[in-house]
Every structure is written in structure tokens, then in C-alpha cells.
mmCIF file of C-alpha atoms in Angstrom:
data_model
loop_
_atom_site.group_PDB
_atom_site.id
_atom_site.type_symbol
_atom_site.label_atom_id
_atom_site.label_comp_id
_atom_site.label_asym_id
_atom_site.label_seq_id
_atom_site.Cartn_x
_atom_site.Cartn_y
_atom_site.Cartn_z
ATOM 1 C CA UNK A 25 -18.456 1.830 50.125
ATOM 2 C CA UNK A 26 -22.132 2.562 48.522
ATOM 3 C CA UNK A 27 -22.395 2.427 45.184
ATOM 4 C CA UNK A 28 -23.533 5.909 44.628
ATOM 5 C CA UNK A 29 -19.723 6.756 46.680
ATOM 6 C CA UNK A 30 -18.041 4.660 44.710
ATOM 7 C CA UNK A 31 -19.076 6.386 40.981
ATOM 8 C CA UNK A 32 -18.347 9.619 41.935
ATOM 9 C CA UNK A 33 -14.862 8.808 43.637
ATOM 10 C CA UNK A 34 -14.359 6.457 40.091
ATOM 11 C CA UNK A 35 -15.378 9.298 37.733
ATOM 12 C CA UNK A 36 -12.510 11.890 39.203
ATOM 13 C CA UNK A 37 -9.667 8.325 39.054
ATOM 14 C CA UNK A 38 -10.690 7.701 35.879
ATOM 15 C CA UNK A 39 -10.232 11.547 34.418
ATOM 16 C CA UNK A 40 -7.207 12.082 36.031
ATOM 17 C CA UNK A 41 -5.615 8.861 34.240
ATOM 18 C CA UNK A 42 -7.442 9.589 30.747
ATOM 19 C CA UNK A 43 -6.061 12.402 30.259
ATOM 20 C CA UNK A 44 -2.478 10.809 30.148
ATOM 21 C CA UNK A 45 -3.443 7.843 28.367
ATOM 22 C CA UNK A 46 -6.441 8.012 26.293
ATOM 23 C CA UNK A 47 -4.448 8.837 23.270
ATOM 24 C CA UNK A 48 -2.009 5.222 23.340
ATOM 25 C CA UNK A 49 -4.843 2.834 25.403
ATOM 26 C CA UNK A 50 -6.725 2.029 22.017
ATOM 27 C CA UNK A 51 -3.953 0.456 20.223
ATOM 28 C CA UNK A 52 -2.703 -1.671 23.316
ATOM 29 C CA UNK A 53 -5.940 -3.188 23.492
ATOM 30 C CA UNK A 54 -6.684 -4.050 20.423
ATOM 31 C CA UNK A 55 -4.227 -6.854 19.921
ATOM 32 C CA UNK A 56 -6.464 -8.749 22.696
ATOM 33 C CA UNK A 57 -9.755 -7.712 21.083
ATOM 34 C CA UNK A 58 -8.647 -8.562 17.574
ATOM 35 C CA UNK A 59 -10.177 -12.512 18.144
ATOM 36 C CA UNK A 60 -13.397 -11.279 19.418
ATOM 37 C CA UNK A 61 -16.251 -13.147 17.106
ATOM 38 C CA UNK A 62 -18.877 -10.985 15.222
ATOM 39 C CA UNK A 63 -21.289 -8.816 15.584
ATOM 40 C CA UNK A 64 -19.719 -6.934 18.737
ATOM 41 C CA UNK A 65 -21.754 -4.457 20.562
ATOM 42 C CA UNK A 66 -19.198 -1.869 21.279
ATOM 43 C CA UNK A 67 -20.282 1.537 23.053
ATOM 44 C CA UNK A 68 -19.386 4.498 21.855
ATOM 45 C CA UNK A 69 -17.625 6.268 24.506
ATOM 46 C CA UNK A 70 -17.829 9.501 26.122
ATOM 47 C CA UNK A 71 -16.200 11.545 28.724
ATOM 48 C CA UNK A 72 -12.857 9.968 30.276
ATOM 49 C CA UNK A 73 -14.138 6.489 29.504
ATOM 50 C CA UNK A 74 -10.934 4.120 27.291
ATOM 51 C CA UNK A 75 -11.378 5.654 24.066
ATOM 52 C CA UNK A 76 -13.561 3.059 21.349
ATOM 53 C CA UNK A 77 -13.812 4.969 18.360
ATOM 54 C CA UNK A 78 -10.492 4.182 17.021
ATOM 55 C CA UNK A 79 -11.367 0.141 18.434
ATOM 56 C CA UNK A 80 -14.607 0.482 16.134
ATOM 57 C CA UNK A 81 -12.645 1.647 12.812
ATOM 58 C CA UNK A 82 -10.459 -1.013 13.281
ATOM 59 C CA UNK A 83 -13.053 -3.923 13.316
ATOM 60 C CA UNK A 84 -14.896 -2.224 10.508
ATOM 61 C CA UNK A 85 -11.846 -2.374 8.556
ATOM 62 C CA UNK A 86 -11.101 -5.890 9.522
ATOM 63 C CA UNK A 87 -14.795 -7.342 8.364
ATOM 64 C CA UNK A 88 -15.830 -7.442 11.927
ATOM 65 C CA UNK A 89 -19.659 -7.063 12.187
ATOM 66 C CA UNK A 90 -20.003 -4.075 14.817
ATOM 67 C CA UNK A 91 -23.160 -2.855 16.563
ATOM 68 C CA UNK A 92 -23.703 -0.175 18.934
ATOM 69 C CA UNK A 93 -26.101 0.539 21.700
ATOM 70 C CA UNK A 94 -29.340 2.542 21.033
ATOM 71 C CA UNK A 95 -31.198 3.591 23.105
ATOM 72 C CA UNK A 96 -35.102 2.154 23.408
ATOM 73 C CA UNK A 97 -37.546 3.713 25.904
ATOM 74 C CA UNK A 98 -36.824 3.862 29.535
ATOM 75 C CA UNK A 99 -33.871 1.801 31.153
ATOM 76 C CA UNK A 100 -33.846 -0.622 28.040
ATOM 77 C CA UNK A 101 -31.377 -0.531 25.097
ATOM 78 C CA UNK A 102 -30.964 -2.440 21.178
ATOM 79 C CA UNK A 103 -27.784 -3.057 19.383
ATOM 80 C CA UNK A 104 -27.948 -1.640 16.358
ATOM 81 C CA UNK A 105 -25.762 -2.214 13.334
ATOM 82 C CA UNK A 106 -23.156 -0.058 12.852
ATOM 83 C CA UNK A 107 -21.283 -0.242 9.019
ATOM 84 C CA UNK A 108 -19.085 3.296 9.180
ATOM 85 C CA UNK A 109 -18.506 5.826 12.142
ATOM 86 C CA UNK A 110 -19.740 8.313 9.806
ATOM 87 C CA UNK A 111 -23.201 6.268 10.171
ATOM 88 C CA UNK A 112 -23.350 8.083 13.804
ATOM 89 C CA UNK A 113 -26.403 10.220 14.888
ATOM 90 C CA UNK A 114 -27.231 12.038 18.004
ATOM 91 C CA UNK A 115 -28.490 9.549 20.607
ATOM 92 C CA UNK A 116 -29.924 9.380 24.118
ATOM 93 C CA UNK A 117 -27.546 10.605 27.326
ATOM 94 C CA UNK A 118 -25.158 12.498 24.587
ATOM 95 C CA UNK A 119 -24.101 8.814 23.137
ATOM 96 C CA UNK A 120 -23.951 8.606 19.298
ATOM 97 C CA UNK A 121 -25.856 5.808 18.142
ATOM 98 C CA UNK A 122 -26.699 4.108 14.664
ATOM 99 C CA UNK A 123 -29.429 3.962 12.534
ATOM 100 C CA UNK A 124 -28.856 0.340 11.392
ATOM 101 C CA UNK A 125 -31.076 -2.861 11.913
ATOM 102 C CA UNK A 126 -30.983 -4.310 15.174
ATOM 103 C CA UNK A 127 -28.578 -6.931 15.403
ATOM 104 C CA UNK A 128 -28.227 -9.777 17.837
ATOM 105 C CA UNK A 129 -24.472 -10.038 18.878
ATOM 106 C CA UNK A 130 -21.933 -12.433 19.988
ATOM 107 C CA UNK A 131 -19.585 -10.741 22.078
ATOM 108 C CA UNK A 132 -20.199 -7.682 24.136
ATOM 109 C CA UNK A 133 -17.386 -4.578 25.239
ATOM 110 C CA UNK A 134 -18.653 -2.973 28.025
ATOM 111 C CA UNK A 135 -18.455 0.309 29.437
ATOM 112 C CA UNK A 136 -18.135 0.653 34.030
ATOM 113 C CA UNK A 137 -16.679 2.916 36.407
ATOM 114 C CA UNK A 138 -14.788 -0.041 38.416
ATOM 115 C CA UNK A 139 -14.349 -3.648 37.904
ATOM 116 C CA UNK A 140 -12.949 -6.572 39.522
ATOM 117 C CA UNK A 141 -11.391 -9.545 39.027
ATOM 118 C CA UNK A 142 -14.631 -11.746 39.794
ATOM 119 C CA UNK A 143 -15.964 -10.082 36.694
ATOM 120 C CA UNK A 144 -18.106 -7.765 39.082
ATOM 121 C CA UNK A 145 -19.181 -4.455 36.955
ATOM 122 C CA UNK A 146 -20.099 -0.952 38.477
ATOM 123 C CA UNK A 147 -21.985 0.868 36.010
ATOM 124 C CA UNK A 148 -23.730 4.338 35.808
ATOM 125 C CA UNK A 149 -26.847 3.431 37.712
ATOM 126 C CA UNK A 150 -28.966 2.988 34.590
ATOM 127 C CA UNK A 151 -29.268 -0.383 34.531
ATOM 128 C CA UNK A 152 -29.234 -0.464 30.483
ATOM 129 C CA UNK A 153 -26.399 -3.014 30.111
ATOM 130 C CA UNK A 154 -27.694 -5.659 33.245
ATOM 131 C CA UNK A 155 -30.937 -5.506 31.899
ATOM 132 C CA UNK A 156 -29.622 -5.983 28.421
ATOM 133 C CA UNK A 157 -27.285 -8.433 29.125
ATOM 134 C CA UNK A 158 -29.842 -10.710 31.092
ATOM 135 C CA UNK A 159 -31.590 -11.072 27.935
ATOM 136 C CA UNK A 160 -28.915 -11.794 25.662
ATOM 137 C CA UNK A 161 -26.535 -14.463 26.245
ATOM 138 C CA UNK A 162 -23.229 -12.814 24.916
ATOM 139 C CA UNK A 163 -19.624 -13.174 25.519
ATOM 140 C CA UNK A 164 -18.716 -10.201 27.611
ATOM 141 C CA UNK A 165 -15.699 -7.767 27.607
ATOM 142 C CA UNK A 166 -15.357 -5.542 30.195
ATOM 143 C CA UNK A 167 -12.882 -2.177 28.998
ATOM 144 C CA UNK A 168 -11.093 -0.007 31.903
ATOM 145 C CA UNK A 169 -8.063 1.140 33.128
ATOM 146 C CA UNK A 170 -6.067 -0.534 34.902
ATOM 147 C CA UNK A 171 -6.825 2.071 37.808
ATOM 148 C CA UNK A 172 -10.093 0.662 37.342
ATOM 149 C CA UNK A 173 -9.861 -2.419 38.735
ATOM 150 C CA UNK A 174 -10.467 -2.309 42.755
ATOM 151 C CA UNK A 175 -10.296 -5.305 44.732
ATOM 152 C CA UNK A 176 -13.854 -6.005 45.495
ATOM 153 C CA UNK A 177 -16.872 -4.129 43.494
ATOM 154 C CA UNK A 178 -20.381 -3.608 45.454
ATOM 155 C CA UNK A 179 -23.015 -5.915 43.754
ATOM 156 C CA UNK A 180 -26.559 -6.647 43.776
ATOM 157 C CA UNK A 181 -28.725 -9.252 42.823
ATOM 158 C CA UNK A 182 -29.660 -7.871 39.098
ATOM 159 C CA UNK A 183 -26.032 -7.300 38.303
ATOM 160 C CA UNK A 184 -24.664 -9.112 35.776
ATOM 161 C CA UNK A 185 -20.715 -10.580 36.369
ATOM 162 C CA UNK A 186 -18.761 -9.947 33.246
ATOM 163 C CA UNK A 187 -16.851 -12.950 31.366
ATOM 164 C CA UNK A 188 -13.476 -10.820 31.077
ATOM 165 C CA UNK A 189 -11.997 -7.757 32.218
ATOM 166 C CA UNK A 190 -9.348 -6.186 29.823
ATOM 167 C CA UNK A 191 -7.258 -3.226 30.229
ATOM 168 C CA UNK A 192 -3.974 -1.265 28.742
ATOM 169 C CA UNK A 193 -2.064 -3.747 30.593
ATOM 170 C CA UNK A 194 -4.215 -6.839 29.442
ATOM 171 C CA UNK A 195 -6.416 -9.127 30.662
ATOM 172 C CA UNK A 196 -7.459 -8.891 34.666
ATOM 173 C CA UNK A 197 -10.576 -12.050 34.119
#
């Protein structure tokens, strides 16, 4: 299936399941996040996408350095430090970003429409992470339902394979 398929048939899978589960996911994955090391780039989700915002106040509270993604010119994309959710402005494609320094993390969570278990990521088209991601070497965590994973995702050269998968049922990579 083409990629361009593939998101739109995602998108309506992944509504249908968030709106039954979105509420519990965050707290069943957080036991597997909890060792992550510091700074993490988390995004800030929107839409049906697993829920981060309670997954953010719980590394604040636990010391963990956070950053989030802002957004820098065309197709590219900073982590920016993040100290309180309340630090949140208006950012670019209706995504909250942070006014904070630019940081340089260690471990990545990462947003897709579909994932599989070779760490393959389908994204939004943008190309923000890939092209972030080639450029900094970070441990990567992909976030999804489990309805998310498929058995093979479509690939191309630029994308970038993701170190782990993790969903409400635990790890899949």
C-alpha cells in the first residue's frame, strides 16, 4: 500500500481506538519509559495520537530533563527545553511548543501513524523527525497503539528505523 493510503486508512484506526483508550494508555506506558535517560524529546501530542501530556508531568516531576519539538523554518525542527507544561505556547501545525534553550537530547519518543517490528516508522509526510533524527544520534522510542503496529511499514531511503517500539501492551522492538 502507498504511503499516502496507508496515513489516511491509519488516522481513522487510530481514532476509533483513542477514543476508548486514551484516558488509561499514559499510565501503562510509563512504567517502561520511567528508565529513559535525560533530556527526552517528547512531542506534544495532538489529535488521536497516545496521549503525552500526562507522560511529560511525570518526568518533570521525577527530575527528568524534558524537551519538546519546535518548530524551525521549513521541514526542520529544535528540541527545546521544556521545565513546566504551563511553559507551552502556540506552535507550528497546532503543536504547543516551548520557549526554552535548545537542548541536545539523549533519548527520543516519537510520534507515527504505523510502526513495525523492524523499527520501520510511518510519519505525517513532513519529514521533521527523519531529518531530525539523521542529525542527532539519539536513543529512539517509538509510541502507538498496539493497533498500530502492521506487519510490514512502506520505507524509503531517508527514513530513519526506530530503536524501540512501545505500546499499552509493551514493548513490540
Amino acid at each position: 500500500m502507498l504511503k499516502p493510503a496507508l496515513r489516511q486508512r491509519m488516522m481513522a484506526v487510530r481514532e476509533a481506538v483513542a477514543a476508548d483508550h486514551a484516558a488509561s494508555v499514559e499510565a501503562r506506558v510509563w512504567p517502561y519509559l520511567q528508565a529513559l535517560a535525560g533530556p527526552v524529546l517528547v512531542y506534544i501530542s495532538i489529535d488521536a495520537e497516545l496521549p503525552t501530556r500526562g507522560l511529560i508531568r511525570r518526568m518533570l516531576d521525577a527530575g527528568v530533563p524534558v524537551a519538546v519539538p519546535r518548530l524551525i523554518g521549513r521541514g526542520r525542527m529544535e528540541a527545546a527545553a521544556l521545565t513546566s507544561l504551563d511553559a507551552l505556547v502556540p506552535g507550528g501545525f497546532r503543536v504547543p511548543t516551548s520557549e526554552g534553550p535548545v537542548v541536545e537530547p539523549v533519548s527520543a519518543i516519537v510520534p507515527g501513524l504505523a510502526f513495525d517490528a523492524s523499527g520501520a516508522r510511518l510519519g505525517y509526510g513532513g519529514g521533521y523527525y527523519d531529518r531530525w533524527l539523521a542529525d542527532h544520534p539519539v536513543h529512539t522510542v517509538g509510541l502507538a497503539y498496539t493497533v498500530q503496529i502492521l506487519p510490514s511499514v512502506p520505507t524509503e531511503p531517508h527514513d530513519r528505523r526506530l530503536d524501540r517500539i512501545l505500546t499499552e501492551d509493551g514493548w513490540v522492538r
